[in-house]
């Protein structure tokens, strides 16, 4: 992987497009599908949330300062497997 960017002459960090270009170069080199870094981040955090990682840890990984509520709201999207678990819980606990 290329070396990290040097600061600009004014001392400020490089722009995020530098990172995107390097990520795309690496994806092409190793032969994986091109995915925007933002989307990869979102998918990773969604997976971690679905795996039960605590909200405060998700918030820290996401760089959110609110302790996790925003991270959960942004990254957790219920799918059919979530709905099935809820239905089974209702069936066994409430109706069972």
PDB file of C-alpha atoms in Angstrom:
ATOM      1  CA  UNK A   1       0.000   0.000   0.000  1.00  0.00           C
ATOM      2  CA  UNK A   2       1.302   3.489  -0.764  1.00  0.00           C
ATOM      3  CA  UNK A   3       2.717   5.590   2.029  1.00  0.00           C
ATOM      4  CA  UNK A   4       0.264   7.862   3.843  1.00  0.00           C
ATOM      5  CA  UNK A   5      -0.050  11.355   2.446  1.00  0.00           C
ATOM      6  CA  UNK A   6       2.329  14.022   3.553  1.00  0.00           C
ATOM      7  CA  UNK A   7       0.706  17.151   4.954  1.00  0.00           C
ATOM      8  CA  UNK A   8       0.256  19.996   2.554  1.00  0.00           C
ATOM      9  CA  UNK A   9       2.713  22.865   2.597  1.00  0.00           C
ATOM     10  CA  UNK A  10       0.431  24.641   5.056  1.00  0.00           C
ATOM     11  CA  UNK A  11       0.518  21.656   7.413  1.00  0.00           C
ATOM     12  CA  UNK A  12      -3.098  20.608   6.912  1.00  0.00           C
ATOM     13  CA  UNK A  13      -3.971  16.950   6.166  1.00  0.00           C
ATOM     14  CA  UNK A  14      -4.556  15.763   2.614  1.00  0.00           C
ATOM     15  CA  UNK A  15      -8.089  15.686   1.285  1.00  0.00           C
ATOM     16  CA  UNK A  16     -10.218  12.540   1.482  1.00  0.00           C
ATOM     17  CA  UNK A  17     -10.074  12.021  -2.284  1.00  0.00           C
ATOM     18  CA  UNK A  18      -6.433  10.962  -1.796  1.00  0.00           C
ATOM     19  CA  UNK A  19      -7.613   8.092   0.401  1.00  0.00           C
ATOM     20  CA  UNK A  20     -10.368   7.096  -2.035  1.00  0.00           C
ATOM     21  CA  UNK A  21      -7.932   6.936  -4.949  1.00  0.00           C
ATOM     22  CA  UNK A  22      -5.545   4.743  -2.939  1.00  0.00           C
ATOM     23  CA  UNK A  23      -8.359   2.442  -1.793  1.00  0.00           C
ATOM     24  CA  UNK A  24      -9.609   2.050  -5.385  1.00  0.00           C
ATOM     25  CA  UNK A  25      -6.059   1.296  -6.573  1.00  0.00           C
ATOM     26  CA  UNK A  26      -5.704  -1.389  -3.908  1.00  0.00           C
ATOM     27  CA  UNK A  27      -9.104  -2.908  -4.765  1.00  0.00           C
ATOM     28  CA  UNK A  28      -8.110  -3.123  -8.427  1.00  0.00           C
ATOM     29  CA  UNK A  29      -4.734  -4.617  -7.532  1.00  0.00           C
ATOM     30  CA  UNK A  30      -6.205  -7.425  -5.424  1.00  0.00           C
ATOM     31  CA  UNK A  31      -9.140  -7.990  -7.784  1.00  0.00           C
ATOM     32  CA  UNK A  32     -12.115  -7.166  -5.591  1.00  0.00           C
ATOM     33  CA  UNK A  33     -15.215  -5.249  -6.586  1.00  0.00           C
ATOM     34  CA  UNK A  34     -14.902  -1.483  -6.293  1.00  0.00           C
ATOM     35  CA  UNK A  35     -16.822  -0.222  -3.257  1.00  0.00           C
ATOM     36  CA  UNK A  36     -16.835   3.324  -1.942  1.00  0.00           C
ATOM     37  CA  UNK A  37     -15.016   3.571   1.406  1.00  0.00           C
ATOM     38  CA  UNK A  38     -18.142   5.127   2.929  1.00  0.00           C
ATOM     39  CA  UNK A  39     -20.243   2.124   1.878  1.00  0.00           C
ATOM     40  CA  UNK A  40     -17.656  -0.323   3.229  1.00  0.00           C
ATOM     41  CA  UNK A  41     -17.675   1.553   6.557  1.00  0.00           C
ATOM     42  CA  UNK A  42     -21.460   1.483   6.655  1.00  0.00           C
ATOM     43  CA  UNK A  43     -21.579  -2.259   5.884  1.00  0.00           C
ATOM     44  CA  UNK A  44     -18.990  -3.015   8.562  1.00  0.00           C
ATOM     45  CA  UNK A  45     -20.837  -1.035  11.234  1.00  0.00           C
ATOM     46  CA  UNK A  46     -24.171  -2.586  10.205  1.00  0.00           C
ATOM     47  CA  UNK A  47     -22.642  -6.049  10.567  1.00  0.00           C
ATOM     48  CA  UNK A  48     -21.177  -5.216  13.984  1.00  0.00           C
ATOM     49  CA  UNK A  49     -24.500  -3.806  15.197  1.00  0.00           C
ATOM     50  CA  UNK A  50     -26.351  -6.908  14.028  1.00  0.00           C
ATOM     51  CA  UNK A  51     -23.780  -9.085  15.804  1.00  0.00           C
ATOM     52  CA  UNK A  52     -24.636  -7.428  19.111  1.00  0.00           C
ATOM     53  CA  UNK A  53     -21.683  -5.068  19.540  1.00  0.00           C
ATOM     54  CA  UNK A  54     -22.648  -2.566  22.274  1.00  0.00           C
ATOM     55  CA  UNK A  55     -23.921   0.831  21.178  1.00  0.00           C
ATOM     56  CA  UNK A  56     -21.076   2.740  22.813  1.00  0.00           C
ATOM     57  CA  UNK A  57     -18.529   0.656  20.911  1.00  0.00           C
ATOM     58  CA  UNK A  58     -20.364   1.257  17.629  1.00  0.00           C
ATOM     59  CA  UNK A  59     -20.390   4.974  18.367  1.00  0.00           C
ATOM     60  CA  UNK A  60     -16.656   4.961  19.040  1.00  0.00           C
ATOM     61  CA  UNK A  61     -15.906   3.072  15.806  1.00  0.00           C
ATOM     62  CA  UNK A  62     -18.190   5.424  13.869  1.00  0.00           C
ATOM     63  CA  UNK A  63     -16.702   8.529  15.456  1.00  0.00           C
ATOM     64  CA  UNK A  64     -20.031   9.557  16.963  1.00  0.00           C
ATOM     65  CA  UNK A  65     -20.017  11.360  20.290  1.00  0.00           C
ATOM     66  CA  UNK A  66     -23.560  10.535  21.383  1.00  0.00           C
ATOM     67  CA  UNK A  67     -22.918   7.194  23.068  1.00  0.00           C
ATOM     68  CA  UNK A  68     -24.456   5.017  20.397  1.00  0.00           C
ATOM     69  CA  UNK A  69     -28.037   6.048  19.762  1.00  0.00           C
ATOM     70  CA  UNK A  70     -27.175   7.777  16.494  1.00  0.00           C
ATOM     71  CA  UNK A  71     -24.929   4.903  15.442  1.00  0.00           C
ATOM     72  CA  UNK A  72     -27.762   2.404  15.946  1.00  0.00           C
ATOM     73  CA  UNK A  73     -30.263   4.635  14.157  1.00  0.00           C
ATOM     74  CA  UNK A  74     -27.924   5.070  11.195  1.00  0.00           C
ATOM     75  CA  UNK A  75     -26.490   1.574  10.863  1.00  0.00           C
ATOM     76  CA  UNK A  76     -29.174  -0.887  11.982  1.00  0.00           C
ATOM     77  CA  UNK A  77     -31.714  -1.708   9.298  1.00  0.00           C
ATOM     78  CA  UNK A  78     -34.176  -4.484  10.205  1.00  0.00           C
ATOM     79  CA  UNK A  79     -34.458  -7.273   7.680  1.00  0.00           C
ATOM     80  CA  UNK A  80     -36.560 -10.449   7.496  1.00  0.00           C
ATOM     81  CA  UNK A  81     -34.279 -12.296   9.939  1.00  0.00           C
ATOM     82  CA  UNK A  82     -34.862  -9.607  12.583  1.00  0.00           C
ATOM     83  CA  UNK A  83     -38.604  -9.775  12.017  1.00  0.00           C
ATOM     84  CA  UNK A  84     -38.574 -13.579  12.338  1.00  0.00           C
ATOM     85  CA  UNK A  85     -36.786 -13.401  15.692  1.00  0.00           C
ATOM     86  CA  UNK A  86     -39.358 -10.897  16.950  1.00  0.00           C
ATOM     87  CA  UNK A  87     -42.244 -13.079  15.748  1.00  0.00           C
ATOM     88  CA  UNK A  88     -40.767 -16.161  17.437  1.00  0.00           C
ATOM     89  CA  UNK A  89     -40.303 -14.230  20.667  1.00  0.00           C
ATOM     90  CA  UNK A  90     -43.911 -13.046  20.614  1.00  0.00           C
ATOM     91  CA  UNK A  91     -45.162 -16.533  19.803  1.00  0.00           C
ATOM     92  CA  UNK A  92     -43.274 -18.209  22.639  1.00  0.00           C
ATOM     93  CA  UNK A  93     -43.595 -15.477  25.260  1.00  0.00           C
ATOM     94  CA  UNK A  94     -46.844 -13.690  24.651  1.00  0.00           C
ATOM     95  CA  UNK A  95     -48.957 -16.262  22.839  1.00  0.00           C
ATOM     96  CA  UNK A  96     -47.269 -19.440  24.139  1.00  0.00           C
TER      97      UNK A  96
END
